[in-house]
Amino acid sequence: MEIQFLENNLKKLKLFTILANLEPSLIKAHKNKINYDEFLFELTDVEVKTRADNRLKRLIRDAKFPIIKPIETFDFNAVPDLDLNLFKGLTTCSYIKKGQNVIFLGRSGCGKTHMATALGLEACKTDFRTKFISCFGLTNELVEAKEKIFLQRIVKRYSRYDLLILDELGYIPFTKEGAELLFQILAERHEKKSTIITTNLGFGDWTQVFQDENLTTALLDRLTHNAHIINCTWQSYRLKQTLKQNK
Ligand code: ADP
Ligand code: MG
């Protein structure tokens, strides 16, 4: 048989990794007298692994993390007050399967964005469609989509992510319109899809940001129902590092 025929089929089936590995694999199989089943397994395994690897890369790229900060770069010794059982539990992503939310609450510099990003990367590894965006960025995107048809499309897109990470709620107050649109997305996601929020605001101060009291109550009700709340009571990591260096 002409090898060309086999190569053509592999091209038609879009099995490009197998195609690229075919010749060396055939040579190796002949030399080592490898069984057909073992040969086929090895060849398809590379294709399967390459596809999984590409998919992970695509998920991470699409999530648009500002910086890639995996869990391995987080120093747990620096945060003795963190509920380790809770956090390690979150890294398994079972909260995403249950459509639960996570709220990181605490002052600037204590690692909220880092932890949220680390959980986002774990979500990508578990094959969940993830999106990282600042609250300000999201409301801007919504407000700017003036025409109803575009707006609906954006709301739909953000409602579909398995995990939405909303960073920095509370740093900049919303306009009434922005708050209402954000509420729409969070209401759509409620109990179906997970949202992680990082904020420097205690729940009592949310009305300041959302302005409307009824809206804030409705929003908090949905967000905190069945949510994991991580209260970051510790000092800023950055500040601690600076103080250490200056000693
Ligand atoms: P926040 O979002 O709470 O303001 P960040 O997550 O941006 O804080 O953290 C500030 C900086 O300190 C970042 O560079 C972050 O990677 C780093 N950092 C914070 N906590 C830790 C930690 N426990 N281990 C390693 N780096 C940390
Ligand atoms: Mg932050």
PDB file of C-alpha atoms and ligand atoms in Angstrom:
ATOM      1  CA  MET A   1       0.000   0.000   0.000  1.00  0.00           C
ATOM      2  CA  GLU A   2       1.186   3.508  -0.782  1.00  0.00           C
ATOM      3  CA  ILE A   3       1.709   5.464   2.437  1.00  0.00           C
ATOM      4  CA  GLN A   4       0.228   8.417   0.550  1.00  0.00           C
ATOM      5  CA  PHE A   5      -3.265   6.884   0.798  1.00  0.00           C
ATOM      6  CA  LEU A   6      -3.007   6.650   4.552  1.00  0.00           C
ATOM      7  CA  GLU A   7      -1.679  10.199   4.756  1.00  0.00           C
ATOM      8  CA  ASN A   8      -4.571  11.474   2.667  1.00  0.00           C
ATOM      9  CA  ASN A   9      -7.067   9.856   5.015  1.00  0.00           C
ATOM     10  CA  LEU A  10      -5.345  11.334   8.057  1.00  0.00           C
ATOM     11  CA  LYS A  11      -5.581  14.760   6.411  1.00  0.00           C
ATOM     12  CA  LYS A  12      -9.260  14.287   5.621  1.00  0.00           C
ATOM     13  CA  LEU A  13      -9.897  13.256   9.234  1.00  0.00           C
ATOM     14  CA  LYS A  14      -7.818  16.240  10.424  1.00  0.00           C
ATOM     15  CA  LEU A  15      -5.545  13.952  12.455  1.00  0.00           C
ATOM     16  CA  PHE A  16      -2.559  16.225  11.961  1.00  0.00           C
ATOM     17  CA  THR A  17      -0.553  15.165  14.992  1.00  0.00           C
ATOM     18  CA  ILE A  18      -0.814  11.539  13.909  1.00  0.00           C
ATOM     19  CA  LEU A  19       0.191  12.592  10.415  1.00  0.00           C
ATOM     20  CA  ALA A  20       3.271  14.391  11.724  1.00  0.00           C
ATOM     21  CA  ASN A  21       4.248  11.406  13.878  1.00  0.00           C
ATOM     22  CA  LEU A  22       3.431   8.681  11.384  1.00  0.00           C
ATOM     23  CA  GLU A  23       6.823   8.000   9.801  1.00  0.00           C
ATOM     24  CA  PRO A  24       8.959   7.905  12.954  1.00  0.00           C
ATOM     25  CA  SER A  25       6.265   5.841  14.689  1.00  0.00           C
ATOM     26  CA  LEU A  26       6.172   3.327  11.838  1.00  0.00           C
ATOM     27  CA  ILE A  27       9.940   3.003  11.861  1.00  0.00           C
ATOM     28  CA  LYS A  28       9.940   2.529  15.629  1.00  0.00           C
ATOM     29  CA  ALA A  29       7.114  -0.033  15.448  1.00  0.00           C
ATOM     30  CA  HIS A  30       8.945  -2.094  12.811  1.00  0.00           C
ATOM     31  CA  LYS A  31      12.219  -1.976  14.701  1.00  0.00           C
ATOM     32  CA  ASN A  32      10.752  -2.891  18.090  1.00  0.00           C
ATOM     33  CA  LYS A  33       8.119  -5.286  16.730  1.00  0.00           C
ATOM     34  CA  ILE A  34       5.327  -3.387  18.497  1.00  0.00           C
ATOM     35  CA  ASN A  35       1.818  -4.936  18.419  1.00  0.00           C
ATOM     36  CA  TYR A  36      -0.877  -3.294  16.296  1.00  0.00           C
ATOM     37  CA  ASP A  37      -2.966  -2.318  19.315  1.00  0.00           C
ATOM     38  CA  GLU A  38      -0.028  -0.768  21.129  1.00  0.00           C
ATOM     39  CA  PHE A  39       1.046   1.047  17.980  1.00  0.00           C
ATOM     40  CA  LEU A  40      -2.417   2.500  17.417  1.00  0.00           C
ATOM     41  CA  PHE A  41      -2.743   3.491  21.039  1.00  0.00           C
ATOM     42  CA  GLU A  42       0.575   5.352  21.110  1.00  0.00           C
ATOM     43  CA  LEU A  43      -0.212   7.139  17.883  1.00  0.00           C
ATOM     44  CA  THR A  44      -3.726   8.227  18.925  1.00  0.00           C
ATOM     45  CA  ASP A  45      -2.584   9.119  22.439  1.00  0.00           C
ATOM     46  CA  VAL A  46      -0.299  11.868  21.125  1.00  0.00           C
ATOM     47  CA  GLU A  47      -3.211  13.282  19.104  1.00  0.00           C
ATOM     48  CA  VAL A  48      -5.525  13.192  22.119  1.00  0.00           C
ATOM     49  CA  LYS A  49      -2.943  14.866  24.393  1.00  0.00           C
ATOM     50  CA  THR A  50      -2.064  17.541  21.849  1.00  0.00           C
ATOM     51  CA  ARG A  51      -5.740  18.406  21.393  1.00  0.00           C
ATOM     52  CA  ALA A  52      -6.315  18.630  25.151  1.00  0.00           C
ATOM     53  CA  ASP A  53      -3.240  20.819  25.467  1.00  0.00           C
ATOM     54  CA  ASN A  54      -4.415  23.133  22.678  1.00  0.00           C
ATOM     55  CA  ARG A  55      -7.871  23.331  24.190  1.00  0.00           C
ATOM     56  CA  LEU A  56      -6.438  24.336  27.567  1.00  0.00           C
ATOM     57  CA  LYS A  57      -4.296  27.012  25.914  1.00  0.00           C
ATOM     58  CA  ARG A  58      -7.378  28.327  24.091  1.00  0.00           C
ATOM     59  CA  LEU A  59      -9.478  28.364  27.291  1.00  0.00           C
ATOM     60  CA  ILE A  60      -6.755  30.294  29.133  1.00  0.00           C
ATOM     61  CA  ARG A  61      -6.319  32.739  26.253  1.00  0.00           C
ATOM     62  CA  ASP A  62     -10.086  33.332  25.984  1.00  0.00           C
ATOM     63  CA  ALA A  63     -10.400  33.887  29.746  1.00  0.00           C
ATOM     64  CA  LYS A  64      -8.200  37.005  29.368  1.00  0.00           C
ATOM     65  CA  PHE A  65      -6.515  36.825  32.752  1.00  0.00           C
ATOM     66  CA  PRO A  66      -4.534  40.056  33.302  1.00  0.00           C
ATOM     67  CA  ILE A  67      -1.576  38.003  34.590  1.00  0.00           C
ATOM     68  CA  ILE A  68      -1.202  34.241  34.744  1.00  0.00           C
ATOM     69  CA  LYS A  69      -0.958  33.537  38.470  1.00  0.00           C
ATOM     70  CA  PRO A  70      -1.302  29.821  39.127  1.00  0.00           C
ATOM     71  CA  ILE A  71      -1.960  28.348  42.536  1.00  0.00           C
ATOM     72  CA  GLU A  72       1.669  27.187  42.802  1.00  0.00           C
ATOM     73  CA  THR A  73       2.812  30.820  43.009  1.00  0.00           C
ATOM     74  CA  PHE A  74       0.548  31.584  45.979  1.00  0.00           C
ATOM     75  CA  ASP A  75       2.314  31.510  49.332  1.00  0.00           C
ATOM     76  CA  PHE A  76      -0.142  29.960  51.783  1.00  0.00           C
ATOM     77  CA  ASN A  77       2.268  30.550  54.689  1.00  0.00           C
ATOM     78  CA  ALA A  78       1.714  34.267  54.200  1.00  0.00           C
ATOM     79  CA  VAL A  79      -2.026  33.915  54.885  1.00  0.00           C
ATOM     80  CA  PRO A  80      -2.436  31.800  58.046  1.00  0.00           C
ATOM     81  CA  ASP A  81      -5.993  33.094  58.499  1.00  0.00           C
ATOM     82  CA  LEU A  82      -7.185  31.711  55.160  1.00  0.00           C
ATOM     83  CA  ASP A  83      -9.559  28.762  55.576  1.00  0.00           C
ATOM     84  CA  LEU A  84      -7.341  26.258  53.797  1.00  0.00           C
ATOM     85  CA  ASN A  85      -9.963  23.512  53.670  1.00  0.00           C
ATOM     86  CA  LEU A  86     -12.416  25.828  51.984  1.00  0.00           C
ATOM     87  CA  PHE A  87      -9.871  27.151  49.493  1.00  0.00           C
ATOM     88  CA  LYS A  88      -8.447  23.728  48.603  1.00  0.00           C
ATOM     89  CA  GLY A  89     -12.037  22.542  48.149  1.00  0.00           C
ATOM     90  CA  LEU A  90     -12.609  25.343  45.663  1.00  0.00           C
ATOM     91  CA  THR A  91      -9.591  24.245  43.611  1.00  0.00           C
ATOM     92  CA  THR A  92     -11.473  21.019  42.780  1.00  0.00           C
ATOM     93  CA  CYS A  93     -14.065  23.183  40.947  1.00  0.00           C
ATOM     94  CA  SER A  94     -17.034  21.295  42.430  1.00  0.00           C
ATOM     95  CA  TYR A  95     -18.612  24.703  43.216  1.00  0.00           C
ATOM     96  CA  ILE A  96     -18.768  25.338  39.457  1.00  0.00           C
ATOM     97  CA  LYS A  97     -20.671  22.125  38.861  1.00  0.00           C
ATOM     98  CA  LYS A  98     -23.131  23.288  41.523  1.00  0.00           C
ATOM     99  CA  GLY A  99     -23.419  26.834  40.157  1.00  0.00           C
ATOM    100  CA  GLN A 100     -22.201  28.344  43.433  1.00  0.00           C
ATOM    101  CA  ASN A 101     -20.483  31.692  43.849  1.00  0.00           C
ATOM    102  CA  VAL A 102     -17.313  32.771  45.618  1.00  0.00           C
ATOM    103  CA  ILE A 103     -16.781  36.195  47.139  1.00  0.00           C
ATOM    104  CA  PHE A 104     -13.323  37.397  48.155  1.00  0.00           C
ATOM    105  CA  LEU A 105     -13.720  40.277  50.536  1.00  0.00           C
ATOM    106  CA  GLY A 106     -10.829  42.338  51.866  1.00  0.00           C
ATOM    107  CA  ARG A 107      -8.546  45.298  51.599  1.00  0.00           C
ATOM    108  CA  SER A 108      -6.233  46.027  48.703  1.00  0.00           C
ATOM    109  CA  GLY A 109      -3.127  43.877  48.255  1.00  0.00           C
ATOM    110  CA  CYS A 110      -4.201  40.854  50.291  1.00  0.00           C
ATOM    111  CA  GLY A 111      -4.251  38.505  47.274  1.00  0.00           C
ATOM    112  CA  LYS A 112      -7.901  38.508  46.180  1.00  0.00           C
ATOM    113  CA  THR A 113      -7.127  38.865  42.473  1.00  0.00           C
ATOM    114  CA  HIS A 114      -4.307  36.324  42.749  1.00  0.00           C
ATOM    115  CA  MET A 115      -6.583  33.731  44.375  1.00  0.00           C
ATOM    116  CA  ALA A 116      -9.408  34.425  41.919  1.00  0.00           C
ATOM    117  CA  THR A 117      -7.003  34.019  38.985  1.00  0.00           C
ATOM    118  CA  ALA A 118      -5.623  30.796  40.439  1.00  0.00           C
ATOM    119  CA  LEU A 119      -9.163  29.406  40.736  1.00  0.00           C
ATOM    120  CA  GLY A 120      -9.865  30.565  37.177  1.00  0.00           C
ATOM    121  CA  LEU A 121      -6.842  28.652  35.891  1.00  0.00           C
ATOM    122  CA  GLU A 122      -7.978  25.529  37.751  1.00  0.00           C
ATOM    123  CA  ALA A 123     -11.392  25.970  36.109  1.00  0.00           C
ATOM    124  CA  CYS A 124      -9.749  26.089  32.661  1.00  0.00           C
ATOM    125  CA  LYS A 125      -7.793  22.925  33.487  1.00  0.00           C
ATOM    126  CA  THR A 126     -11.101  21.252  34.368  1.00  0.00           C
ATOM    127  CA  ASP A 127     -12.422  22.347  30.960  1.00  0.00           C
ATOM    128  CA  PHE A 128     -14.768  25.086  32.180  1.00  0.00           C
ATOM    129  CA  ARG A 129     -15.287  28.145  29.994  1.00  0.00           C
ATOM    130  CA  THR A 130     -13.977  31.000  32.089  1.00  0.00           C
ATOM    131  CA  LYS A 131     -13.877  34.771  31.766  1.00  0.00           C
ATOM    132  CA  PHE A 132     -11.977  37.276  33.867  1.00  0.00           C
ATOM    133  CA  ILE A 133     -13.040  40.913  33.691  1.00  0.00           C
ATOM    134  CA  SER A 134     -13.048  43.888  36.025  1.00  0.00           C
ATOM    135  CA  CYS A 135     -16.463  45.090  37.153  1.00  0.00           C
ATOM    136  CA  PHE A 136     -15.674  48.438  35.613  1.00  0.00           C
ATOM    137  CA  GLY A 137     -14.699  46.832  32.280  1.00  0.00           C
ATOM    138  CA  LEU A 138     -17.872  44.774  32.152  1.00  0.00           C
ATOM    139  CA  THR A 139     -20.292  47.594  32.942  1.00  0.00           C
ATOM    140  CA  ASN A 140     -18.510  49.796  30.401  1.00  0.00           C
ATOM    141  CA  GLU A 141     -18.879  47.108  27.759  1.00  0.00           C
ATOM    142  CA  LEU A 142     -22.582  46.829  28.586  1.00  0.00           C
ATOM    143  CA  VAL A 143     -23.277  50.553  28.668  1.00  0.00           C
ATOM    144  CA  GLU A 144     -21.393  51.125  25.416  1.00  0.00           C
ATOM    145  CA  ALA A 145     -23.471  48.511  23.588  1.00  0.00           C
ATOM    146  CA  LYS A 146     -26.248  51.037  23.159  1.00  0.00           C
ATOM    147  CA  GLU A 147     -28.250  49.151  20.596  1.00  0.00           C
ATOM    148  CA  LYS A 148     -30.529  46.578  22.079  1.00  0.00           C
ATOM    149  CA  ILE A 149     -29.513  43.759  19.792  1.00  0.00           C
ATOM    150  CA  PHE A 150     -25.805  44.115  20.675  1.00  0.00           C
ATOM    151  CA  LEU A 151     -26.621  44.442  24.331  1.00  0.00           C
ATOM    152  CA  GLN A 152     -28.668  41.255  24.316  1.00  0.00           C
ATOM    153  CA  ARG A 153     -25.799  39.451  22.651  1.00  0.00           C
ATOM    154  CA  ILE A 154     -23.315  40.593  25.297  1.00  0.00           C
ATOM    155  CA  VAL A 155     -25.668  39.701  28.156  1.00  0.00           C
ATOM    156  CA  LYS A 156     -26.148  36.268  26.613  1.00  0.00           C
ATOM    157  CA  ARG A 157     -22.394  35.750  26.201  1.00  0.00           C
ATOM    158  CA  TYR A 158     -21.658  36.649  29.814  1.00  0.00           C
ATOM    159  CA  SER A 159     -24.526  34.496  31.018  1.00  0.00           C
ATOM    160  CA  ARG A 160     -23.026  31.449  29.355  1.00  0.00           C
ATOM    161  CA  TYR A 161     -19.505  31.304  30.833  1.00  0.00           C
ATOM    162  CA  ASP A 162     -19.208  28.439  33.314  1.00  0.00           C
ATOM    163  CA  LEU A 163     -17.169  30.739  35.523  1.00  0.00           C
ATOM    164  CA  LEU A 164     -17.239  34.539  35.452  1.00  0.00           C
ATOM    165  CA  ILE A 165     -14.630  36.335  37.551  1.00  0.00           C
ATOM    166  CA  LEU A 166     -15.658  39.897  38.336  1.00  0.00           C
ATOM    167  CA  ASP A 167     -12.661  41.702  39.740  1.00  0.00           C
ATOM    168  CA  GLU A 168     -12.703  44.823  41.878  1.00  0.00           C
ATOM    169  CA  LEU A 169     -16.304  45.438  42.704  1.00  0.00           C
ATOM    170  CA  GLY A 170     -16.592  48.662  44.609  1.00  0.00           C
ATOM    171  CA  TYR A 171     -13.526  50.574  43.449  1.00  0.00           C
ATOM    172  CA  ILE A 172     -15.582  52.646  41.045  1.00  0.00           C
ATOM    173  CA  PRO A 173     -19.322  53.292  41.496  1.00  0.00           C
ATOM    174  CA  PHE A 174     -21.659  52.352  38.655  1.00  0.00           C
ATOM    175  CA  THR A 175     -24.113  54.510  36.840  1.00  0.00           C
ATOM    176  CA  LYS A 176     -27.710  53.425  37.416  1.00  0.00           C
ATOM    177  CA  GLU A 177     -27.778  51.923  33.938  1.00  0.00           C
ATOM    178  CA  GLY A 178     -24.519  50.032  34.510  1.00  0.00           C
ATOM    179  CA  ALA A 179     -25.761  48.625  37.807  1.00  0.00           C
ATOM    180  CA  GLU A 180     -29.017  47.427  36.245  1.00  0.00           C
ATOM    181  CA  LEU A 181     -27.225  45.726  33.360  1.00  0.00           C
ATOM    182  CA  LEU A 182     -24.785  44.010  35.669  1.00  0.00           C
ATOM    183  CA  PHE A 183     -27.708  42.843  37.759  1.00  0.00           C
ATOM    184  CA  GLN A 184     -29.295  41.356  34.651  1.00  0.00           C
ATOM    185  CA  ILE A 185     -26.224  39.190  34.011  1.00  0.00           C
ATOM    186  CA  LEU A 186     -25.929  38.076  37.621  1.00  0.00           C
ATOM    187  CA  ALA A 187     -29.628  37.257  37.735  1.00  0.00           C
ATOM    188  CA  GLU A 188     -29.292  35.154  34.552  1.00  0.00           C
ATOM    189  CA  ARG A 189     -26.382  33.246  36.062  1.00  0.00           C
ATOM    190  CA  HIS A 190     -27.993  32.715  39.439  1.00  0.00           C
ATOM    191  CA  GLU A 191     -27.883  29.037  40.504  1.00  0.00           C
ATOM    192  CA  LYS A 192     -26.869  27.964  37.023  1.00  0.00           C
ATOM    193  CA  LYS A 193     -23.363  29.349  36.578  1.00  0.00           C
ATOM    194  CA  SER A 194     -20.658  30.355  39.032  1.00  0.00           C
ATOM    195  CA  THR A 195     -19.373  33.846  39.618  1.00  0.00           C
ATOM    196  CA  ILE A 196     -16.316  34.867  41.607  1.00  0.00           C
ATOM    197  CA  ILE A 197     -16.306  38.424  42.900  1.00  0.00           C
ATOM    198  CA  THR A 198     -13.416  40.256  44.489  1.00  0.00           C
ATOM    199  CA  THR A 199     -14.297  43.341  46.478  1.00  0.00           C
ATOM    200  CA  ASN A 200     -12.969  45.725  49.083  1.00  0.00           C
ATOM    201  CA  LEU A 201     -16.508  46.478  50.250  1.00  0.00           C
ATOM    202  CA  GLY A 202     -18.374  45.003  53.161  1.00  0.00           C
ATOM    203  CA  PHE A 203     -21.908  43.971  52.154  1.00  0.00           C
ATOM    204  CA  GLY A 204     -23.319  46.930  54.077  1.00  0.00           C
ATOM    205  CA  ASP A 205     -21.570  49.319  51.700  1.00  0.00           C
ATOM    206  CA  TRP A 206     -22.807  47.826  48.425  1.00  0.00           C
ATOM    207  CA  THR A 207     -25.715  50.277  48.169  1.00  0.00           C
ATOM    208  CA  GLN A 208     -23.129  53.046  47.715  1.00  0.00           C
ATOM    209  CA  VAL A 209     -21.838  51.361  44.586  1.00  0.00           C
ATOM    210  CA  PHE A 210     -25.138  50.177  43.147  1.00  0.00           C
ATOM    211  CA  GLN A 211     -26.918  53.286  44.356  1.00  0.00           C
ATOM    212  CA  ASP A 212     -30.401  51.811  44.276  1.00  0.00           C
ATOM    213  CA  GLU A 213     -31.253  50.090  47.543  1.00  0.00           C
ATOM    214  CA  ASN A 214     -33.824  47.655  46.140  1.00  0.00           C
ATOM    215  CA  LEU A 215     -31.432  46.611  43.406  1.00  0.00           C
ATOM    216  CA  THR A 216     -28.625  46.082  45.917  1.00  0.00           C
ATOM    217  CA  THR A 217     -30.817  43.939  48.156  1.00  0.00           C
ATOM    218  CA  ALA A 218     -31.944  41.800  45.221  1.00  0.00           C
ATOM    219  CA  LEU A 219     -28.380  41.468  43.981  1.00  0.00           C
ATOM    220  CA  LEU A 220     -26.877  40.560  47.345  1.00  0.00           C
ATOM    221  CA  ASP A 221     -29.664  38.094  47.902  1.00  0.00           C
ATOM    222  CA  ARG A 222     -28.802  36.214  44.714  1.00  0.00           C
ATOM    223  CA  LEU A 223     -25.044  36.504  45.001  1.00  0.00           C
ATOM    224  CA  THR A 224     -24.654  35.454  48.607  1.00  0.00           C
ATOM    225  CA  HIS A 225     -27.271  32.699  48.528  1.00  0.00           C
ATOM    226  CA  ASN A 226     -25.233  29.498  48.488  1.00  0.00           C
ATOM    227  CA  ALA A 227     -21.947  31.415  48.150  1.00  0.00           C
ATOM    228  CA  HIS A 228     -18.547  30.715  49.632  1.00  0.00           C
ATOM    229  CA  ILE A 229     -17.397  33.901  51.310  1.00  0.00           C
ATOM    230  CA  ILE A 230     -13.689  34.297  51.951  1.00  0.00           C
ATOM    231  CA  ASN A 231     -13.038  37.118  54.322  1.00  0.00           C
ATOM    232  CA  CYS A 232      -9.442  38.260  53.820  1.00  0.00           C
ATOM    233  CA  THR A 233      -8.789  39.845  57.170  1.00  0.00           C
ATOM    234  CA  TRP A 234      -5.019  39.859  56.861  1.00  0.00           C
ATOM    235  CA  GLN A 235      -2.591  42.608  55.995  1.00  0.00           C
ATOM    236  CA  SER A 236      -1.649  43.506  52.417  1.00  0.00           C
ATOM    237  CA  TYR A 237       0.919  41.039  51.036  1.00  0.00           C
ATOM    238  CA  ARG A 238       2.601  43.815  49.084  1.00  0.00           C
ATOM    239  CA  LEU A 239       2.892  46.019  52.159  1.00  0.00           C
ATOM    240  CA  LYS A 240       4.296  43.138  54.181  1.00  0.00           C
ATOM    241  CA  GLN A 241       6.939  42.452  51.491  1.00  0.00           C
ATOM    242  CA  THR A 242       7.904  46.137  51.388  1.00  0.00           C
ATOM    243  CA  LEU A 243       8.175  46.324  55.163  1.00  0.00           C
ATOM    244  CA  LYS A 244      10.326  43.156  55.150  1.00  0.00           C
ATOM    245  CA  GLN A 245      12.683  44.644  52.542  1.00  0.00           C
ATOM    246  CA  ASN A 246      13.033  47.888  54.463  1.00  0.00           C
ATOM    247  CA  LYS A 247      14.012  46.137  57.672  1.00  0.00           C
TER     248      LYS A 247
HETATM  249  P1  ADP B   1      -5.816  42.310  45.790  1.00  0.00           P
HETATM  250  O1  ADP B   1      -6.488  41.836  44.565  1.00  0.00           O
HETATM  251  O2  ADP B   1      -6.402  41.770  47.050  1.00  0.00           O
HETATM  252  O3  ADP B   1      -5.657  43.802  45.850  1.00  0.00           O
HETATM  253  P2  ADP B   1      -3.517  41.020  44.607  1.00  0.00           P
HETATM  254  O4  ADP B   1      -4.038  39.664  44.362  1.00  0.00           O
HETATM  255  O5  ADP B   1      -3.424  41.936  43.435  1.00  0.00           O
HETATM  256  O6  ADP B   1      -4.330  41.739  45.789  1.00  0.00           O
HETATM  257  O7  ADP B   1      -2.096  40.899  45.331  1.00  0.00           O
HETATM  258  C1  ADP B   1      -1.141  41.944  45.309  1.00  0.00           C
HETATM  259  C2  ADP B   1       0.210  41.365  44.907  1.00  0.00           C
HETATM  260  O8  ADP B   1       0.681  40.513  45.922  1.00  0.00           O
HETATM  261  C3  ADP B   1       0.128  40.523  43.654  1.00  0.00           C
HETATM  262  O9  ADP B   1       1.318  40.669  42.942  1.00  0.00           O
HETATM  263  C4  ADP B   1      -0.010  39.110  44.198  1.00  0.00           C
HETATM  264  O10 ADP B   1       0.489  38.155  43.289  1.00  0.00           O
HETATM  265  C5  ADP B   1       0.819  39.175  45.456  1.00  0.00           C
HETATM  266  N1  ADP B   1       0.316  38.292  46.503  1.00  0.00           N
HETATM  267  C6  ADP B   1      -0.693  38.535  47.352  1.00  0.00           C
HETATM  268  N2  ADP B   1      -0.859  37.537  48.235  1.00  0.00           N
HETATM  269  C7  ADP B   1       0.097  36.620  47.932  1.00  0.00           C
HETATM  270  C8  ADP B   1       0.479  35.346  48.487  1.00  0.00           C
HETATM  271  N3  ADP B   1      -0.138  34.832  49.569  1.00  0.00           N
HETATM  272  N4  ADP B   1       1.492  34.677  47.904  1.00  0.00           N
HETATM  273  C9  ADP B   1       2.153  35.212  46.845  1.00  0.00           C
HETATM  274  N5  ADP B   1       1.847  36.405  46.283  1.00  0.00           N
HETATM  275  C10 ADP B   1       0.837  37.108  46.818  1.00  0.00           C
HETATM  276 MG    MG B   2      -7.233  42.982  43.010  1.00  0.00          MG
END
